[in-house]
Amino acid sequence: MGIKRLSTGVPELDAMLEGGIPKGFTIAVTGEPGTGKTILCIHFIAKGVREGDKCIYVTTEESRESIITQAEQFGFSFSEGIANKKLIIIDALMGVRDEWSLQSLEMEELINKVIEAKKSLGYGEARLVIDSLSAFWLDKPAMARRYSYFVKKVLSKWDFTVMATSQYAITTSEAFGWGVEHIADGIIRFRRSVRDGVLKRYILIEKMRQTNHSLQMYEIAILSGKGLTIVKPVEMRKEDISLPRHVMERIHRSSERKEAEIP
Ligand SMILES: Nc1ncnc2c1ncn2[C@@H]1O[C@H](COP(=O)(O)OP(=O)(O)OP(=O)(O)O)[C@@H](O)[C@H]1O
Ligand SMILES: [Mg+2]
């Protein structure tokens, strides 16, 4: 039997994934700030809502309203999804707001709230975004791995396919970027660079179990009215393929010696 795959909501990305993310997987979406993690999550949920899946979006970094506004900019009506009982947005801005607000960034509360939301949406295939999962171990980075495993184990029983973002910063690599990656069934990594004074963003599928996925890094663009789009494959630069300088210097020296030896 073939594997059932869920569309990410970005057609070119689906093509890079043999059709999409295998159903039931837990995927880590990592990358530096502003690289497109939240926007990919919005596409994934918008696609789910359109296909009639039960959708849950947990937002810890932004308010519910901010996610709805951002989705609207790309033509997705999350308020309609909420009104039609296809989508629940859980936020973590603390302080009592309503039944879909977390009162703490505790793992147990997250899991309980997600299960409650799933029960409220009803049976059937479900998509879950946790943006970000790393927020739940901010003050206890050593728990990252155990927590991610816990999330995966508990939620897999509830018919979820999960997309969890993990903030990754080189300066804090001990706190972020670890935990989710090893437990995750897939890793979608965003990157950025500034070239010729312009910010560019990239996407790379670093891991996707059971999938003959693309190994190519692509430049992406985020466009009003459209959202995340793939621009073009990233060509290899001279720096990517050239040998380290000290090696080059040794090769030069040895070829000079050889030339000197020629009578
Ligand atoms: N309507 C829009 N049109 C064009 N670009 C937009 C639009 N809305 C957002 N963006 C771009 O998307 C970026 C935000 O991307 P996103 O929220 O996905 O980042 P992120 O990876 O989730 O970052 P963080 O880790 O800080 O949450 C903005 O900085 C902006 O460059
Ligand atoms: Mg974000």
CSV table of C-alpha atoms and ligand atoms in Angstrom, one decimal:
chain,number,residue,atom,x,y,z
A,1,MET,CA,0.0,0.0,0.0
A,2,GLY,CA,1.3,3.4,-0.9
A,3,ILE,CA,1.9,6.1,1.7
A,4,LYS,CA,-0.8,8.7,2.1
A,5,ARG,CA,0.7,12.2,1.9
A,6,LEU,CA,-0.7,15.5,3.0
A,7,SER,CA,-0.1,18.6,0.8
A,8,THR,CA,1.9,21.3,2.5
A,9,GLY,CA,-0.2,23.9,0.7
A,10,VAL,CA,2.9,25.0,-1.4
A,11,PRO,CA,2.7,23.0,-4.7
A,12,GLU,CA,6.4,23.3,-5.5
A,13,LEU,CA,7.3,22.0,-2.1
A,14,ASP,CA,4.9,19.1,-2.5
A,15,ALA,CA,6.7,18.2,-5.7
A,16,MET,CA,10.0,18.2,-3.8
A,17,LEU,CA,8.4,15.7,-1.3
A,18,GLU,CA,6.9,13.1,-3.7
A,19,GLY,CA,3.5,14.7,-3.1
A,20,GLY,CA,3.7,15.9,0.5
A,21,ILE,CA,4.2,15.0,4.1
A,22,PRO,CA,3.4,11.4,5.0
A,23,LYS,CA,0.3,11.2,7.1
A,24,GLY,CA,0.9,10.9,10.8
A,25,PHE,CA,4.4,12.3,10.7
A,26,THR,CA,5.9,14.9,13.1
A,27,ILE,CA,7.9,17.5,11.1
A,28,ALA,CA,10.3,20.0,12.5
A,29,VAL,CA,10.4,23.4,10.8
A,30,THR,CA,13.6,25.2,11.7
A,31,GLY,CA,15.3,28.4,10.8
A,32,GLU,CA,16.4,31.9,11.8
A,33,PRO,CA,13.9,34.6,12.7
A,34,GLY,CA,11.8,35.9,9.8
A,35,THR,CA,12.8,33.2,7.3
A,36,GLY,CA,9.3,31.8,6.7
A,37,LYS,CA,8.5,29.2,9.3
A,38,THR,CA,5.2,30.7,10.4
A,39,ILE,CA,4.2,31.3,6.8
A,40,LEU,CA,4.8,27.7,5.9
A,41,CYS,CA,2.6,26.6,8.9
A,42,ILE,CA,-0.1,29.0,7.7
A,43,HIS,CA,-0.1,27.3,4.2
A,44,PHE,CA,-0.3,23.9,5.8
A,45,ILE,CA,-3.3,24.8,7.9
A,46,ALA,CA,-5.0,26.7,5.1
A,47,LYS,CA,-4.7,23.7,2.9
A,48,GLY,CA,-6.1,21.4,5.6
A,49,VAL,CA,-9.1,23.7,6.2
A,50,ARG,CA,-9.8,23.7,2.4
A,51,GLU,CA,-9.6,19.9,2.3
A,52,GLY,CA,-11.9,19.4,5.3
A,53,ASP,CA,-9.3,18.3,7.8
A,54,LYS,CA,-9.6,19.2,11.5
A,55,CYS,CA,-7.0,21.9,12.1
A,56,ILE,CA,-5.4,23.2,15.2
A,57,TYR,CA,-2.8,26.0,15.3
A,58,VAL,CA,-1.0,26.6,18.5
A,59,THR,CA,0.7,30.0,18.5
A,60,THR,CA,3.2,31.0,21.2
A,61,GLU,CA,5.0,33.8,19.5
A,62,GLU,CA,2.1,35.8,18.1
A,63,SER,CA,-1.5,36.5,19.0
A,64,ARG,CA,-4.4,34.7,17.4
A,65,GLU,CA,-5.3,37.9,15.7
A,66,SER,CA,-1.8,38.3,14.2
A,67,ILE,CA,-2.0,34.8,12.7
A,68,ILE,CA,-5.5,35.5,11.2
A,69,THR,CA,-4.2,38.8,9.7
A,70,GLN,CA,-1.1,37.2,8.3
A,71,ALA,CA,-3.2,34.4,6.7
A,72,GLU,CA,-5.6,37.0,5.2
A,73,GLN,CA,-2.7,38.7,3.5
A,74,PHE,CA,-2.2,35.5,1.5
A,75,GLY,CA,-5.9,35.0,0.7
A,76,PHE,CA,-6.7,32.5,3.5
A,77,SER,CA,-9.7,33.2,5.6
A,78,PHE,CA,-8.9,31.7,9.0
A,79,SER,CA,-11.9,33.4,10.6
A,80,GLU,CA,-14.2,31.5,8.3
A,81,GLY,CA,-12.4,28.2,9.2
A,82,ILE,CA,-13.0,29.0,12.9
A,83,ALA,CA,-16.7,29.9,12.3
A,84,ASN,CA,-17.1,26.6,10.3
A,85,LYS,CA,-15.6,24.6,13.2
A,86,LYS,CA,-12.7,23.4,11.1
A,87,LEU,CA,-10.0,25.3,12.8
A,88,ILE,CA,-9.1,26.2,16.4
A,89,ILE,CA,-6.3,28.6,17.2
A,90,ILE,CA,-4.8,28.1,20.6
A,91,ASP,CA,-2.7,31.0,21.8
A,92,ALA,CA,-0.4,31.4,24.7
A,93,LEU,CA,-0.5,35.0,25.5
A,94,MET,CA,-1.4,34.0,29.1
A,95,GLY,CA,-3.9,35.9,31.3
A,96,VAL,CA,-7.4,34.5,30.9
A,97,ARG,CA,-8.8,35.2,27.5
A,98,ASP,CA,-11.0,32.3,26.6
A,99,GLU,CA,-11.2,28.5,26.6
A,100,TRP,CA,-8.5,28.3,23.8
A,101,SER,CA,-5.8,30.2,25.7
A,102,LEU,CA,-3.0,28.5,27.5
A,103,GLN,CA,-2.3,29.8,31.0
A,104,SER,CA,1.3,28.6,30.9
A,105,LEU,CA,4.0,27.2,28.6
A,106,GLU,CA,3.9,23.8,30.2
A,107,MET,CA,4.0,20.7,28.1
A,108,GLU,CA,1.2,19.0,29.9
A,109,GLU,CA,-1.2,22.0,29.5
A,110,LEU,CA,-0.3,22.1,25.8
A,111,ILE,CA,-1.1,18.4,25.2
A,112,ASN,CA,-4.4,18.6,27.2
A,113,LYS,CA,-5.5,21.7,25.3
A,114,VAL,CA,-4.7,20.1,22.0
A,115,ILE,CA,-6.7,17.0,22.8
A,116,GLU,CA,-9.6,19.1,24.1
A,117,ALA,CA,-9.6,21.0,20.8
A,118,LYS,CA,-9.4,17.8,18.8
A,119,LYS,CA,-12.4,16.4,20.7
A,120,SER,CA,-14.3,19.6,20.0
A,121,LEU,CA,-13.6,19.5,16.3
A,122,GLY,CA,-14.6,15.8,16.1
A,123,TYR,CA,-13.2,12.6,14.6
A,124,GLY,CA,-11.1,12.3,11.6
A,125,GLU,CA,-7.8,13.3,10.0
A,126,ALA,CA,-6.2,16.3,11.7
A,127,ARG,CA,-3.4,18.7,11.2
A,128,LEU,CA,-1.6,20.3,14.1
A,129,VAL,CA,0.8,23.2,14.0
A,130,ILE,CA,2.8,24.1,17.1
A,131,ASP,CA,4.5,27.4,16.5
A,132,SER,CA,6.8,27.2,18.3
A,133,LEU,CA,7.5,24.0,20.1
A,134,SER,CA,10.8,25.3,21.4
A,135,ALA,CA,8.9,27.9,23.5
A,136,PHE,CA,7.9,25.0,25.8
A,137,TRP,CA,11.5,24.4,26.8
A,138,LEU,CA,12.9,27.9,26.7
A,139,ASP,CA,13.9,27.8,30.4
A,140,LYS,CA,14.8,24.1,30.4
A,141,PRO,CA,16.7,23.3,27.2
A,142,ALA,CA,17.8,19.9,28.6
A,143,MET,CA,14.2,18.8,28.3
A,144,ALA,CA,13.9,19.4,24.6
A,145,ARG,CA,14.4,15.9,23.5
A,146,ARG,CA,12.2,14.3,26.1
A,147,TYR,CA,9.4,16.8,25.4
A,148,SER,CA,9.5,16.4,21.7
A,149,TYR,CA,9.3,12.6,22.1
A,150,PHE,CA,6.4,13.0,24.5
A,151,VAL,CA,4.5,15.2,22.0
A,152,LYS,CA,5.0,12.8,19.2
A,153,LYS,CA,4.0,9.7,21.2
A,154,VAL,CA,0.9,11.2,22.8
A,155,LEU,CA,-0.4,13.0,19.7
A,156,SER,CA,0.2,10.2,17.2
A,157,LYS,CA,-2.7,8.4,18.8
A,158,TRP,CA,-5.1,11.2,17.8
A,159,ASP,CA,-4.7,11.0,14.0
A,160,PHE,CA,-2.5,14.1,13.8
A,161,THR,CA,0.1,15.1,11.3
A,162,VAL,CA,2.2,17.6,13.1
A,163,MET,CA,4.3,20.6,12.0
A,164,ALA,CA,6.3,22.0,14.9
A,165,THR,CA,8.6,25.0,14.5
A,166,SER,CA,11.8,25.2,16.4
A,167,GLN,CA,13.8,28.4,16.6
A,168,TYR,CA,17.3,27.9,15.7
A,169,ALA,CA,20.1,30.3,16.4
A,170,ILE,CA,23.8,29.5,16.2
A,171,THR,CA,24.5,31.5,19.3
A,172,THR,CA,22.0,29.4,21.3
A,173,SER,CA,22.4,26.1,19.6
A,174,GLU,CA,22.4,24.4,22.9
A,175,ALA,CA,19.0,25.7,23.8
A,176,PHE,CA,17.5,25.6,20.3
A,177,GLY,CA,17.6,23.4,17.3
A,178,TRP,CA,18.1,20.2,19.3
A,179,GLY,CA,15.4,17.9,20.5
A,180,VAL,CA,12.9,18.2,17.8
A,181,GLU,CA,15.3,17.3,15.0
A,182,HIS,CA,16.2,13.8,16.0
A,183,ILE,CA,12.8,12.8,17.1
A,184,ALA,CA,11.1,14.4,14.0
A,185,ASP,CA,10.2,12.3,11.0
A,186,GLY,CA,11.2,15.2,8.8
A,187,ILE,CA,13.1,18.5,8.9
A,188,ILE,CA,12.4,21.4,6.8
A,189,ARG,CA,15.1,24.0,7.2
A,190,PHE,CA,14.9,27.7,6.3
A,191,ARG,CA,18.0,29.8,5.8
A,192,ARG,CA,18.8,33.4,5.0
A,193,SER,CA,21.7,35.4,3.6
A,194,VAL,CA,22.3,39.0,2.6
A,195,ARG,CA,23.8,39.2,-0.8
A,196,ASP,CA,24.5,42.5,-2.6
A,197,GLY,CA,22.7,44.2,0.2
A,198,VAL,CA,19.5,42.2,-0.3
A,199,LEU,CA,18.0,39.6,2.1
A,200,LYS,CA,17.4,36.3,0.5
A,201,ARG,CA,15.7,33.3,2.0
A,202,TYR,CA,16.1,29.6,1.2
A,203,ILE,CA,14.4,26.3,1.9
A,204,LEU,CA,16.0,22.8,2.2
A,205,ILE,CA,14.5,19.5,3.1
A,206,GLU,CA,17.1,18.1,5.4
A,207,LYS,CA,15.2,14.9,6.3
A,208,MET,CA,12.0,13.2,5.4
A,209,ARG,CA,11.6,9.5,6.3
A,210,GLN,CA,10.2,7.2,3.7
A,211,THR,CA,10.6,9.8,1.0
A,212,ASN,CA,12.9,10.2,-1.9
A,213,HIS,CA,12.9,14.0,-1.4
A,214,SER,CA,14.8,16.8,-3.2
A,215,LEU,CA,18.2,17.4,-1.8
A,216,GLN,CA,18.4,20.8,-3.6
A,217,MET,CA,18.3,24.1,-1.7
A,218,TYR,CA,15.9,26.6,-3.2
A,219,GLU,CA,15.6,30.3,-3.0
A,220,ILE,CA,12.2,31.3,-1.8
A,221,ALA,CA,10.1,34.5,-1.8
A,222,ILE,CA,7.2,35.6,0.4
A,223,LEU,CA,4.7,37.5,-1.7
A,224,SER,CA,1.6,39.5,-0.7
A,225,GLY,CA,-1.5,37.8,-1.9
A,226,LYS,CA,0.4,34.5,-2.5
A,227,GLY,CA,2.6,33.6,0.4
A,228,LEU,CA,5.6,31.3,0.1
A,229,THR,CA,6.8,30.6,-3.4
A,230,ILE,CA,9.9,28.8,-4.7
A,231,VAL,CA,12.0,31.0,-6.9
A,232,LYS,CA,14.9,28.9,-8.2
A,233,PRO,CA,17.5,26.3,-7.2
A,234,VAL,CA,20.5,27.8,-5.5
A,235,GLU,CA,23.6,27.5,-7.7
A,236,MET,CA,26.8,26.5,-6.1
A,237,ARG,CA,29.1,29.3,-5.4
A,238,LYS,CA,32.9,29.2,-5.8
A,239,GLU,CA,33.2,29.3,-2.0
A,240,ASP,CA,31.1,26.2,-1.7
A,241,ILE,CA,33.3,24.1,-3.9
A,242,SER,CA,36.8,25.5,-3.5
A,243,LEU,CA,39.3,23.8,-1.2
A,244,PRO,CA,40.4,25.5,2.0
A,245,ARG,CA,43.1,28.1,1.5
A,246,HIS,CA,45.9,26.3,3.2
A,247,VAL,CA,45.3,23.2,1.0
A,248,MET,CA,45.3,25.4,-2.1
A,249,GLU,CA,48.6,27.0,-1.0
A,250,ARG,CA,50.3,23.6,-0.6
A,251,ILE,CA,49.2,22.5,-4.0
A,252,HIS,CA,50.7,25.7,-5.5
A,253,ARG,CA,54.0,25.3,-3.7
A,254,SER,CA,54.3,21.7,-4.7
A,255,SER,CA,53.6,22.5,-8.4
A,256,GLU,CA,56.1,25.3,-8.3
A,257,ARG,CA,58.8,22.9,-6.9
A,258,LYS,CA,58.0,20.4,-9.6
A,259,GLU,CA,58.4,23.1,-12.3
A,260,ALA,CA,61.7,24.1,-10.8
A,261,GLU,CA,62.9,20.5,-11.0
A,262,ILE,CA,62.2,20.3,-14.8
A,263,PRO,CA,65.5,20.6,-16.5
B,1,LIG,N1,2.2,40.3,3.2
B,1,LIG,C1,3.5,40.1,3.1
B,1,LIG,N2,4.1,40.3,1.9
B,1,LIG,C2,5.5,40.0,1.7
B,1,LIG,N3,6.2,39.6,2.7
B,1,LIG,C3,5.7,39.3,3.9
B,1,LIG,C4,4.3,39.5,4.1
B,1,LIG,N4,4.0,39.2,5.4
B,1,LIG,C5,5.2,38.8,5.9
B,1,LIG,N5,6.2,38.8,5.1
B,1,LIG,C6,7.6,38.5,5.3
B,1,LIG,O1,7.7,37.3,6.1
B,1,LIG,C7,8.5,37.5,7.2
B,1,LIG,C8,8.0,36.8,8.4
B,1,LIG,O2,8.1,35.4,8.1
B,1,LIG,P1,7.7,34.4,9.3
B,1,LIG,O3,6.7,35.0,10.2
B,1,LIG,O4,7.2,33.1,8.6
B,1,LIG,O5,9.0,34.2,10.0
B,1,LIG,P2,9.4,33.1,11.0
B,1,LIG,O6,10.5,32.2,10.4
B,1,LIG,O7,8.2,32.4,11.6
B,1,LIG,O8,10.2,33.9,12.2
B,1,LIG,P3,10.2,33.8,13.8
B,1,LIG,O9,11.1,32.8,14.2
B,1,LIG,O10,10.6,35.2,14.2
B,1,LIG,O11,8.8,33.5,14.2
B,1,LIG,C9,8.5,39.0,7.4
B,1,LIG,O12,9.7,39.4,8.1
B,1,LIG,C10,8.4,39.5,6.0
B,1,LIG,O13,9.6,39.6,5.4
B,2,MG,MG,7.2,32.6,13.4
